[in-house]
Each structure stands twice: as C-alpha cells, then as structure tokens.
C-alpha cells in the first residue's frame, strides 16, 4: 500500500505526542513493506511552499504555513493549504491518506480526498475539532463544560469569567431571539457567533468524509459522540502503542531515603504542575524532578516563572525522546496532575514501560490505563490536598511503591497498534470497513468486576490514617 500520513508537525522540528506517534507508525509500516510518506506543516521561509525532504529515509512533504492566521476562519479552513496538499497527492499518488492532525493545516482536507476518490482515515488525538483552543479549557478559568455556541464565542472573545447561572444554552437564546444558524451565518466575518456556527457546521460536514474516525480512548470517543451528530459506528477506538526498544537495557534502579517524584512534559497551566508543587509544599521526605523545557515560548516562560522554587524541586530542562526511559528510571513515581481532559496520557504508558507507577488525575482517558491501587493511584482533579494525601500514603510505607510496580502489566506495543491500523487501511481501500466485534454481556460484566478487584487489591486496611 502507498500511504500518506498528514500531521500538523513532525520531527526533527517537533517531538510532541502526535509527532512521535506518527513517526513510529510510519517507521513500522515501512518495515512491513509499505510505501509511506508524511505531509506536515512547517514554519519555513517560503509561505505555502511544498518541499520534499527525508526524515530517517521517510519521504516527507514540508508545507510552510507561516502563521498567525489571516482571519479567524482560516484557523480551521485555509484554502492555500489545499493547493499544496493536492500537489503532494499528485506527486505521491497514495492509496490511502491517514489524517493524524489538521490543526495549522486545514480541516477541509478530507473533503479533498473524498473529491479525488481516495479513501481516508482521521484520528482524534485531542479536542481541536470541537474546540478552537484544543483542550476544552478556558485560560485562567479552568475546564470548560463543553462546546456551546455562546460559550465558545465568549471564550474566543476573551470573556471567560462567567458565573454558572449565565451559561445559558445557545439553543434557548437562539429560539428566543430568532438566531437560527442561517441568520448567524449572514452576520459575517467579524461576528464570533458566526465563526462558531460556521466552524461547527463545517466540521460536521468534513468529518463525514473519511471512511473511519479513530479515537485513542473511550473518553475521547464519548466526547465527540456527545458534541457532534456522528453515528457511533463511525468512531473506532484504537489504542496507542509504544516501541519498547528505547526502554530495554535501562540503568538499574537505585535506592533513595526519600520519595522521588517526577513530572515529564510541557510546562503549561492545563498540565497542572502548579497543583503538584502545591501538594508537596513543606512536605518532608519527598523530592520532585521536573523534566520539560521552560524557554522558547512567552506563555511557557511566564507560567514557569510563576512556579515556586524550593530545595526539594529541581527544574532539569528539556530532553530528547530517546532519553525518556533513562530519565524515568531516576524517579520512584511519575505524577500526571493534568487539569484538562487528557485524551489518553501516553506518558503514563512510557512510565509503565520503565517500570514506574503513576500518580494521576482522575480525568479524561487516564483512568482507562492508570488503575487506582493496581499500577498507580488516582486523585481528584486539581485537588492539591487529595494529591498530598496520596503522596503521604506512599511515604508512610515505601513498600507500597513496590506493590504498585508489581501491578504494572503489559503495555500495548507499537507493532500491535500498527497492525490494527494496517487492517483498517486494507478494509478502507477495499471499501469493506467492518464494525468491530461487540463483547458479550458476560464479558463486559467480568471486565468491570476485574477493574473493581484491581482497585481494591493493593490498598492496606490497617494504617490508612497515615495518609490523612
């Protein structure tokens, strides 16, 4: 098969989650004998130009999009990207296109492949197709209840501090004031309401074009099904997989008289690092190593500068992707304190491959693989006191960490992930996509009982007071 992957960024310019996943799948597909190319957005000096290059012998098409957007609508529909995309299609002649992410490109591209008669798949890695801000998170105001016309318009206009009683459903206001979608459409470009309506309507239209939509967690799938009129059978759950090779032959674990916590990732507000720092404030017997660059972006620098510094906290800067296993082996527990709805939380799987338990927020896709009391612990979102309670519970008896470590099971491999995608590609090209087999009622009940047993299996019952 000739397969073209499309992403908003790609190594060596960027090594975030989507980019690393796309590179890994492309490598694996090439190893299986397929011809693979990647089209990705770049910040080059030739606006809207298309440049062929290679990354690790993979053919890449670098599409230069200078940003910022010319208008609010070009944040999701950029006609100039379409021309370059058609050129890449012309050069590579793919049998199938897999859209990994279309932010900073154009959400319209699936309509182009549909027009050309080329089957496509599209993966949801986050909430961008629902939310212009991507995370369903309001700057300086916390998590959003979900996309609504007026709510989104206020957020984009910078009006985010709105009391709950003012969160009036847009449908009710529209009925009262005669704001039908067609009328709002006619209000024109300057109107945020018009933008929100246009964006939603176009997303519904363009997301109907791929042969299949893919979500990497049940939570993410449910979010899209709740927000958009998409038939449930059109969104398939396909879990991420990781290449275990970088996690082999890691250094031996060293003992420590204190609990060594670690944080790995972006230094941005919605990742919740401030919650973790507050939780360990003046707490004896614990240290925190923070792996993540705090320079290069004004928002990142401002947030990092706002975080307290103590002798127990070390900011160790950025790292390269191949170093993550070695870094994780220097800590006892990884903390994922996200206050946004993590679509999955791939860093948790990386910790498991390194033999490190995870202490995570009970939100988004995290509880789907971080099992409370089995391979890690969960705490209430944004609740520094609940996180502190869990940390003290581990400090009280360090052997509990060993028991959590023993509960780490198999981590899905990149080969398994790619094999599942490969089969979906074949079915899509043949026009024969079949719905996944549904588990029996007995299987569902058995799985739920097993999850409950996992949650209760590790907890001690005699001295939990140490954690309170």
Short mmCIF file of C-alpha atoms in Angstrom, two decimals:
data_model
loop_
_atom_site.label_atom_id
_atom_site.label_comp_id
_atom_site.label_asym_id
_atom_site.label_seq_id
_atom_site.Cartn_x
_atom_site.Cartn_y
_atom_site.Cartn_z
CA UNK A 1 0.00 0.00 0.00
CA UNK A 2 1.05 3.59 -0.64
CA UNK A 3 0.13 5.50 2.50
CA UNK A 4 0.27 9.24 3.12
CA UNK A 5 0.12 10.49 6.72
CA UNK A 6 -0.78 14.14 7.37
CA UNK A 7 0.22 15.88 10.61
CA UNK A 8 0.44 19.40 11.97
CA UNK A 9 4.14 18.94 12.84
CA UNK A 10 6.87 16.33 12.57
CA UNK A 11 10.42 15.60 13.73
CA UNK A 12 13.04 16.96 13.78
CA UNK A 13 11.18 20.27 14.24
CA UNK A 14 8.84 18.93 16.91
CA UNK A 15 8.75 15.82 19.12
CA UNK A 16 5.37 16.10 20.89
CA UNK A 17 2.94 13.18 21.23
CA UNK A 18 1.24 13.23 17.82
CA UNK A 19 4.52 13.73 16.01
CA UNK A 20 6.26 10.86 17.81
CA UNK A 21 3.26 8.58 17.25
CA UNK A 22 3.09 9.44 13.54
CA UNK A 23 6.82 8.81 13.11
CA UNK A 24 6.59 5.50 14.95
CA UNK A 25 3.65 4.23 12.90
CA UNK A 26 5.30 5.36 9.65
CA UNK A 27 8.51 3.51 10.56
CA UNK A 28 6.60 0.36 11.41
CA UNK A 29 4.59 0.49 8.19
CA UNK A 30 7.77 0.88 6.14
CA UNK A 31 9.25 -2.13 7.92
CA UNK A 32 6.18 -4.10 6.83
CA UNK A 33 6.89 -3.29 3.19
CA UNK A 34 4.54 -0.37 2.57
CA UNK A 35 5.48 2.87 0.81
CA UNK A 36 4.94 5.67 3.29
CA UNK A 37 5.19 9.47 3.10
CA UNK A 38 4.33 12.20 5.60
CA UNK A 39 2.97 15.66 4.82
CA UNK A 40 3.39 18.09 7.68
CA UNK A 41 3.17 21.76 8.47
CA UNK A 42 6.45 23.63 8.92
CA UNK A 43 7.44 27.17 9.82
CA UNK A 44 9.76 27.69 6.88
CA UNK A 45 10.59 30.83 4.92
CA UNK A 46 8.54 30.04 1.80
CA UNK A 47 4.87 30.63 2.70
CA UNK A 48 2.60 27.93 1.29
CA UNK A 49 5.53 26.26 -0.44
CA UNK A 50 5.88 22.46 -0.57
CA UNK A 51 9.36 20.99 -0.10
CA UNK A 52 10.31 17.32 -0.42
CA UNK A 53 12.74 16.01 2.16
CA UNK A 54 13.54 12.87 4.13
CA UNK A 55 13.43 12.02 7.83
CA UNK A 56 15.08 8.68 8.61
CA UNK A 57 14.61 7.62 4.98
CA UNK A 58 10.91 8.53 5.14
CA UNK A 59 9.73 10.77 2.31
CA UNK A 60 8.27 13.98 3.75
CA UNK A 61 6.42 16.91 2.22
CA UNK A 62 7.05 20.03 4.28
CA UNK A 63 4.27 22.59 3.85
CA UNK A 64 5.25 26.04 5.06
CA UNK A 65 2.45 27.80 6.95
CA UNK A 66 3.90 30.95 8.50
CA UNK A 67 1.10 31.72 10.97
CA UNK A 68 -0.56 33.65 12.53
CA UNK A 69 -3.83 33.24 10.70
CA UNK A 70 -5.08 35.88 8.27
CA UNK A 71 -8.56 35.71 9.78
CA UNK A 72 -10.41 33.82 12.46
CA UNK A 73 -11.94 31.41 9.93
CA UNK A 74 -8.57 30.46 8.43
CA UNK A 75 -7.73 28.93 11.81
CA UNK A 76 -9.69 25.87 10.63
CA UNK A 77 -10.07 26.38 6.86
CA UNK A 78 -7.06 27.57 4.88
CA UNK A 79 -7.65 27.31 1.09
CA UNK A 80 -3.95 27.87 0.34
CA UNK A 81 -3.12 24.61 2.12
CA UNK A 82 -5.44 22.74 -0.24
CA UNK A 83 -3.33 23.66 -3.28
CA UNK A 84 -0.14 22.28 -1.70
CA UNK A 85 -1.99 19.18 -0.48
CA UNK A 86 -3.24 18.44 -4.00
CA UNK A 87 0.33 18.83 -5.25
CA UNK A 88 1.60 16.29 -2.70
CA UNK A 89 -1.21 13.90 -3.70
CA UNK A 90 -0.18 14.35 -7.34
CA UNK A 91 3.46 13.55 -6.60
CA UNK A 92 2.95 10.58 -4.27
CA UNK A 93 -0.30 9.03 -5.59
CA UNK A 94 -1.36 7.40 -2.29
CA UNK A 95 -3.82 4.53 -1.99
CA UNK A 96 -5.00 5.98 1.33
CA UNK A 97 -4.48 9.14 3.40
CA UNK A 98 -4.39 9.00 7.20
CA UNK A 99 -5.05 12.41 8.75
CA UNK A 100 -3.27 12.42 12.11
CA UNK A 101 -3.91 16.10 12.91
CA UNK A 102 -5.10 19.06 10.84
CA UNK A 103 -4.55 22.00 13.16
CA UNK A 104 -2.34 24.63 11.42
CA UNK A 105 -3.27 22.95 8.12
CA UNK A 106 -6.97 22.83 7.18
CA UNK A 107 -9.88 20.72 8.40
CA UNK A 108 -11.16 20.82 4.81
CA UNK A 109 -8.58 18.32 3.51
CA UNK A 110 -10.75 15.18 4.00
CA UNK A 111 -13.22 16.73 1.55
CA UNK A 112 -10.39 16.95 -1.00
CA UNK A 113 -9.52 13.26 -0.71
CA UNK A 114 -13.22 12.43 -0.98
CA UNK A 115 -13.49 14.50 -4.16
CA UNK A 116 -10.44 12.71 -5.59
CA UNK A 117 -11.83 9.29 -4.72
CA UNK A 118 -9.01 8.48 -2.27
CA UNK A 119 -10.11 6.73 0.94
CA UNK A 120 -9.01 8.33 4.18
CA UNK A 121 -8.99 7.82 7.94
CA UNK A 122 -8.80 10.56 10.57
CA UNK A 123 -7.56 10.20 14.14
CA UNK A 124 -8.76 12.33 17.04
CA UNK A 125 -5.73 12.97 19.25
CA UNK A 126 -7.39 15.81 21.18
CA UNK A 127 -10.46 18.07 21.02
CA UNK A 128 -9.45 20.51 18.27
CA UNK A 129 -12.37 19.58 16.01
CA UNK A 130 -14.68 20.61 18.88
CA UNK A 131 -12.73 23.46 20.43
CA UNK A 132 -10.69 26.24 18.85
CA UNK A 133 -8.49 26.25 21.96
CA UNK A 134 -7.94 22.47 21.58
CA UNK A 135 -8.15 21.45 25.26
CA UNK A 136 -11.77 22.39 26.13
CA UNK A 137 -10.08 24.56 28.73
CA UNK A 138 -10.54 28.26 29.41
CA UNK A 139 -7.38 30.30 30.00
CA UNK A 140 -7.23 31.47 33.62
CA UNK A 141 -10.67 29.99 34.28
CA UNK A 142 -10.23 26.21 34.20
CA UNK A 143 -12.06 23.40 32.45
CA UNK A 144 -14.98 24.16 30.16
CA UNK A 145 -18.28 22.29 30.44
CA UNK A 146 -18.21 21.67 26.70
CA UNK A 147 -18.81 23.37 23.36
CA UNK A 148 -21.88 25.62 23.09
CA UNK A 149 -22.33 28.48 20.61
CA UNK A 150 -22.48 31.36 23.10
CA UNK A 151 -19.99 29.78 25.49
CA UNK A 152 -17.42 29.33 22.70
CA UNK A 153 -18.00 32.85 21.36
CA UNK A 154 -17.47 34.37 24.82
CA UNK A 155 -14.30 32.31 25.30
CA UNK A 156 -12.84 33.34 21.94
CA UNK A 157 -13.69 36.94 22.76
CA UNK A 158 -11.74 36.71 25.99
CA UNK A 159 -14.84 36.72 28.21
CA UNK A 160 -14.23 33.58 30.23
CA UNK A 161 -15.12 34.50 33.83
CA UNK A 162 -18.84 33.84 33.54
CA UNK A 163 -20.96 32.68 36.53
CA UNK A 164 -22.62 29.27 36.03
CA UNK A 165 -26.09 30.83 36.05
CA UNK A 166 -25.09 32.86 32.98
CA UNK A 167 -24.15 29.76 30.97
CA UNK A 168 -27.39 29.99 29.01
CA UNK A 169 -27.80 27.29 26.34
CA UNK A 170 -27.32 28.87 22.93
CA UNK A 171 -30.27 26.92 21.57
CA UNK A 172 -32.64 28.65 24.03
CA UNK A 173 -31.25 32.10 23.22
CA UNK A 174 -31.50 31.36 19.51
CA UNK A 175 -35.12 30.39 19.86
CA UNK A 176 -35.94 33.49 21.90
CA UNK A 177 -34.14 35.89 19.58
CA UNK A 178 -34.53 34.14 16.25
CA UNK A 179 -30.81 33.39 15.94
CA UNK A 180 -31.04 30.49 13.52
CA UNK A 181 -27.72 29.13 12.18
CA UNK A 182 -28.57 30.55 8.73
CA UNK A 183 -29.11 34.03 10.18
CA UNK A 184 -25.92 33.88 12.22
CA UNK A 185 -24.09 32.79 9.08
CA UNK A 186 -25.20 36.02 7.39
CA UNK A 187 -23.79 38.18 10.20
CA UNK A 188 -20.41 37.94 8.51
CA UNK A 189 -16.75 37.50 9.38
CA UNK A 190 -16.37 39.90 12.35
CA UNK A 191 -19.01 38.06 14.37
CA UNK A 192 -17.68 35.45 16.78
CA UNK A 193 -21.09 33.79 16.88
CA UNK A 194 -20.96 33.39 13.13
CA UNK A 195 -17.48 31.91 13.33
CA UNK A 196 -18.52 29.38 15.96
CA UNK A 197 -21.54 28.25 13.96
CA UNK A 198 -19.59 28.05 10.70
CA UNK A 199 -16.81 26.10 12.36
CA UNK A 200 -19.17 23.54 13.85
CA UNK A 201 -21.17 23.09 10.63
CA UNK A 202 -18.02 22.70 8.53
CA UNK A 203 -16.51 20.22 10.99
CA UNK A 204 -19.64 18.07 10.87
CA UNK A 205 -19.54 18.14 7.07
CA UNK A 206 -15.83 17.44 6.68
CA UNK A 207 -15.68 14.75 9.38
CA UNK A 208 -18.28 12.83 7.40
CA UNK A 209 -15.78 12.33 4.55
CA UNK A 210 -13.20 9.87 5.99
CA UNK A 211 -14.07 6.18 5.78
CA UNK A 212 -13.49 5.94 9.54
CA UNK A 213 -12.74 8.18 12.51
CA UNK A 214 -10.36 6.90 15.19
CA UNK A 215 -10.18 7.79 18.89
CA UNK A 216 -7.44 6.61 21.24
CA UNK A 217 -9.62 6.35 24.34
CA UNK A 218 -13.23 5.64 25.25
CA UNK A 219 -13.40 9.06 26.89
CA UNK A 220 -12.31 10.87 23.72
CA UNK A 221 -14.75 8.86 21.62
CA UNK A 222 -17.59 9.70 24.00
CA UNK A 223 -16.74 13.40 23.95
CA UNK A 224 -17.10 13.55 20.15
CA UNK A 225 -20.27 11.47 20.11
CA UNK A 226 -21.82 13.81 22.71
CA UNK A 227 -20.84 17.00 20.91
CA UNK A 228 -21.39 16.19 17.23
CA UNK A 229 -24.04 14.20 15.32
CA UNK A 230 -21.67 11.37 14.36
CA UNK A 231 -23.03 7.80 14.10
CA UNK A 232 -21.34 5.72 16.85
CA UNK A 233 -20.14 3.08 14.39
CA UNK A 234 -18.08 5.72 12.57
CA UNK A 235 -15.68 6.26 15.51
CA UNK A 236 -13.43 3.30 16.27
CA UNK A 237 -11.38 3.05 19.46
CA UNK A 238 -7.76 2.20 18.56
CA UNK A 239 -5.38 2.45 21.49
CA UNK A 240 -1.89 3.89 21.18
CA UNK A 241 1.10 1.58 21.19
CA UNK A 242 4.73 2.21 22.11
CA UNK A 243 8.01 0.93 20.76
CA UNK A 244 9.56 -0.99 23.70
CA UNK A 245 13.11 -0.81 22.29
CA UNK A 246 14.09 2.53 23.94
CA UNK A 247 13.02 1.08 27.30
CA UNK A 248 15.22 -2.00 27.13
CA UNK A 249 18.57 -2.24 28.95
CA UNK A 250 17.75 0.71 31.20
CA UNK A 251 20.02 1.51 34.17
CA UNK A 252 19.33 -0.38 37.38
CA UNK A 253 17.06 1.34 39.85
CA UNK A 254 18.83 2.98 42.79
CA UNK A 255 17.50 3.23 46.34
CA UNK A 256 16.70 6.56 47.94
CA UNK A 257 15.86 7.61 51.51
CA UNK A 258 13.15 9.94 50.13
CA UNK A 259 10.23 9.51 47.74
CA UNK A 260 11.41 10.71 44.32
CA UNK A 261 8.54 12.12 42.30
CA UNK A 262 8.86 13.12 38.68
CA UNK A 263 6.95 15.28 36.21
CA UNK A 264 7.56 14.98 32.46
CA UNK A 265 6.07 17.18 29.77
CA UNK A 266 5.07 20.68 28.81
CA UNK A 267 5.20 23.48 31.36
CA UNK A 268 1.73 24.85 30.69
CA UNK A 269 -1.14 25.64 33.03
CA UNK A 270 -3.55 22.91 31.90
CA UNK A 271 -0.97 20.21 32.68
CA UNK A 272 -1.38 21.08 36.36
CA UNK A 273 2.23 21.28 37.53
CA UNK A 274 1.25 24.03 39.98
CA UNK A 275 -1.15 21.56 41.67
CA UNK A 276 1.72 19.11 42.21
CA UNK A 277 4.06 21.78 43.58
CA UNK A 278 1.37 22.97 45.98
CA UNK A 279 0.78 19.37 47.11
CA UNK A 280 4.41 18.87 48.20
CA UNK A 281 4.86 22.29 49.75
CA UNK A 282 6.75 21.84 53.07
CA UNK A 283 6.19 18.06 52.86
CA UNK A 284 9.23 16.20 54.29
CA UNK A 285 10.62 13.05 52.72
CA UNK A 286 9.89 13.91 49.08
CA UNK A 287 11.69 15.44 46.10
CA UNK A 288 10.41 16.45 42.67
CA UNK A 289 12.34 16.36 39.39
CA UNK A 290 10.73 18.32 36.55
CA UNK A 291 11.69 17.33 33.00
CA UNK A 292 10.45 19.87 30.48
CA UNK A 293 11.76 22.94 28.68
CA UNK A 294 10.77 26.26 30.29
CA UNK A 295 12.06 28.52 27.50
CA UNK A 296 11.13 29.36 23.93
CA UNK A 297 7.51 30.42 24.36
CA UNK A 298 6.35 33.51 26.28
CA UNK A 299 3.38 31.70 27.83
CA UNK A 300 5.59 28.80 28.95
CA UNK A 301 8.20 31.17 30.38
CA UNK A 302 5.56 33.17 32.26
CA UNK A 303 3.96 30.05 33.74
CA UNK A 304 7.33 28.52 34.69
CA UNK A 305 8.38 31.78 36.34
CA UNK A 306 5.21 31.75 38.45
CA UNK A 307 6.01 28.35 39.97
CA UNK A 308 7.60 28.33 43.45
CA UNK A 309 11.19 27.09 43.80
CA UNK A 310 12.35 25.09 46.83
CA UNK A 311 15.34 22.91 47.65
CA UNK A 312 13.18 19.82 47.07
CA UNK A 313 12.28 20.80 43.48
CA UNK A 314 14.65 20.59 40.53
CA UNK A 315 13.87 22.01 37.07
CA UNK A 316 16.04 19.85 34.81
CA UNK A 317 15.09 21.28 31.41
CA UNK A 318 14.05 19.60 28.20
CA UNK A 319 15.03 16.19 26.91
CA UNK A 320 15.11 14.19 23.70
CA UNK A 321 12.52 11.49 23.11
CA UNK A 322 15.03 8.63 23.23
CA UNK A 323 16.09 9.76 26.73
CA UNK A 324 12.69 9.39 28.38
CA UNK A 325 13.22 5.82 29.62
CA UNK A 326 16.52 6.68 31.27
CA UNK A 327 15.02 9.76 32.93
CA UNK A 328 12.03 7.84 34.25
CA UNK A 329 14.32 5.28 35.90
CA UNK A 330 15.72 8.03 38.14
CA UNK A 331 12.36 8.51 39.90
CA UNK A 332 10.08 6.33 42.03
CA UNK A 333 6.68 7.62 40.88
CA UNK A 334 5.59 9.71 37.88
CA UNK A 335 2.91 12.31 38.60
CA UNK A 336 0.46 13.35 35.87
CA UNK A 337 -1.50 16.19 37.54
CA UNK A 338 -3.44 17.33 34.47
CA UNK A 339 -6.41 19.60 34.96
CA UNK A 340 -7.56 19.31 31.35
CA UNK A 341 -9.21 16.18 29.97
CA UNK A 342 -6.18 14.19 28.85
CA UNK A 343 -7.28 12.30 25.75
CA UNK A 344 -5.13 9.34 26.82
CA UNK A 345 -1.89 10.32 28.56
CA UNK A 346 0.84 8.48 26.65
CA UNK A 347 3.48 9.47 29.20
CA UNK A 348 1.81 7.09 31.67
CA UNK A 349 2.45 4.17 29.32
CA UNK A 350 6.06 5.30 28.94
CA UNK A 351 6.38 5.25 32.73
CA UNK A 352 4.95 1.73 32.85
CA UNK A 353 7.49 0.54 30.25
CA UNK A 354 10.21 1.97 32.51
CA UNK A 355 8.73 0.10 35.49
CA UNK A 356 7.47 3.27 37.21
CA UNK A 357 4.00 3.57 38.83
CA UNK A 358 1.86 6.60 38.01
CA UNK A 359 0.00 9.02 40.28
CA UNK A 360 -2.58 10.72 38.03
CA UNK A 361 -5.62 12.98 37.99
CA UNK A 362 -8.89 11.12 37.70
CA UNK A 363 -9.83 12.73 34.38
CA UNK A 364 -10.14 12.03 30.65
CA UNK A 365 -8.51 8.87 29.38
CA UNK A 366 -6.07 8.49 32.30
CA UNK A 367 -8.29 6.15 34.39
CA UNK A 368 -8.52 3.84 31.37
CA UNK A 369 -4.93 2.67 31.91
CA UNK A 370 -3.89 4.03 35.32
CA UNK A 371 -5.77 1.69 37.66
CA UNK A 372 -6.17 3.03 41.17
CA UNK A 373 -4.35 0.80 43.66
CA UNK A 374 -3.02 -1.54 40.96
CA UNK A 375 -0.38 0.13 38.78
CA UNK A 376 -0.77 3.59 40.24
CA UNK A 377 -3.02 5.91 42.21
CA UNK A 378 -5.66 8.45 41.19
CA UNK A 379 -6.60 11.72 42.87
CA UNK A 380 -9.31 14.35 42.45
CA UNK A 381 -8.61 16.78 39.60
CA UNK A 382 -6.93 19.99 40.69
CA UNK A 383 -7.11 18.99 44.37
CA UNK A 384 -3.66 19.55 45.87
CA UNK A 385 -4.81 18.23 49.25
CA UNK A 386 -6.03 14.94 47.81
CA UNK A 387 -2.77 14.59 45.88
CA UNK A 388 -0.84 15.36 49.08
CA UNK A 389 -2.81 12.64 50.87
CA UNK A 390 -1.81 10.07 48.26
CA UNK A 391 1.84 11.13 48.41
CA UNK A 392 1.87 10.83 52.20
CA UNK A 393 0.29 7.38 51.85
CA UNK A 394 3.30 6.30 49.78
CA UNK A 395 5.83 7.97 52.08
CA UNK A 396 4.36 6.16 55.12
CA UNK A 397 5.23 2.73 53.68
CA UNK A 398 7.70 2.76 50.75
CA UNK A 399 6.99 -0.93 50.06
CA UNK A 400 3.64 0.18 48.64
CA UNK A 401 5.54 1.53 45.64
CA UNK A 402 6.96 -1.95 45.02
CA UNK A 403 3.46 -3.39 45.11
CA UNK A 404 2.24 -0.82 42.60
CA UNK A 405 5.28 -1.55 40.46
CA UNK A 406 4.41 -5.24 40.55
CA UNK A 407 0.93 -4.39 39.29
CA UNK A 408 2.22 -2.91 36.02
CA UNK A 409 1.12 -5.22 33.25
CA UNK A 410 1.71 -5.46 29.54
CA UNK A 411 1.90 -2.18 27.64
CA UNK A 412 0.45 -2.22 24.13
CA UNK A 413 3.21 -2.21 21.55
CA UNK A 414 3.60 -0.03 18.50
CA UNK A 415 3.61 -3.20 16.40
CA UNK A 416 0.14 -4.15 17.73
CA UNK A 417 -1.14 -0.62 17.19
CA UNK A 418 0.20 -0.51 13.63
CA UNK A 419 -1.14 -3.98 12.85
CA UNK A 420 -4.65 -2.85 13.77
CA UNK A 421 -4.29 0.28 11.63
CA UNK A 422 -2.89 -1.75 8.74
CA UNK A 423 -6.00 -3.94 8.71
CA UNK A 424 -8.25 -0.87 8.78
CA UNK A 425 -6.31 0.56 5.82
CA UNK A 426 -6.89 -2.61 3.82
CA UNK A 427 -10.60 -2.59 4.60
CA UNK A 428 -10.94 1.11 3.73
CA UNK A 429 -9.14 0.70 0.40
CA UNK A 430 -11.35 -2.29 -0.41
CA UNK A 431 -14.46 -0.35 0.64
CA UNK A 432 -15.19 -3.03 3.21
CA UNK A 433 -14.81 -1.49 6.64
CA UNK A 434 -16.48 -3.80 9.16
CA UNK A 435 -17.70 -2.82 12.63
CA UNK A 436 -15.59 -4.21 15.48
CA UNK A 437 -16.91 -7.30 17.28
CA UNK A 438 -19.00 -6.35 20.31
CA UNK A 439 -18.18 -8.01 23.64
CA UNK A 440 -20.84 -10.21 25.17
CA UNK A 441 -22.76 -9.03 28.23
CA UNK A 442 -20.91 -11.60 30.36
CA UNK A 443 -17.52 -10.33 29.12
CA UNK A 444 -18.48 -6.75 29.95
CA UNK A 445 -19.62 -7.70 33.47
CA UNK A 446 -16.46 -9.74 34.04
CA UNK A 447 -14.21 -6.86 32.95
CA UNK A 448 -15.98 -4.40 35.25
CA UNK A 449 -15.67 -6.78 38.21
CA UNK A 450 -11.96 -7.23 37.44
CA UNK A 451 -11.47 -3.45 37.48
CA UNK A 452 -13.12 -3.22 40.88
CA UNK A 453 -10.91 -6.01 42.23
CA UNK A 454 -7.81 -4.25 40.88
CA UNK A 455 -8.77 -1.04 42.66
CA UNK A 456 -9.15 -2.84 45.99
CA UNK A 457 -6.29 -5.33 45.72
CA UNK A 458 -3.33 -3.21 46.80
CA UNK A 459 -4.76 -0.88 49.42
CA UNK A 460 -3.77 -1.62 53.04
CA UNK A 461 -6.62 -1.51 55.52
CA UNK A 462 -4.82 -1.12 58.83
CA UNK A 463 -2.98 2.20 58.64
CA UNK A 464 -4.56 4.46 56.07
CA UNK A 465 -4.62 7.14 58.72
CA UNK A 466 -1.01 7.90 57.79
CA UNK A 467 -2.31 9.42 54.60
CA UNK A 468 -4.93 11.68 56.12
#
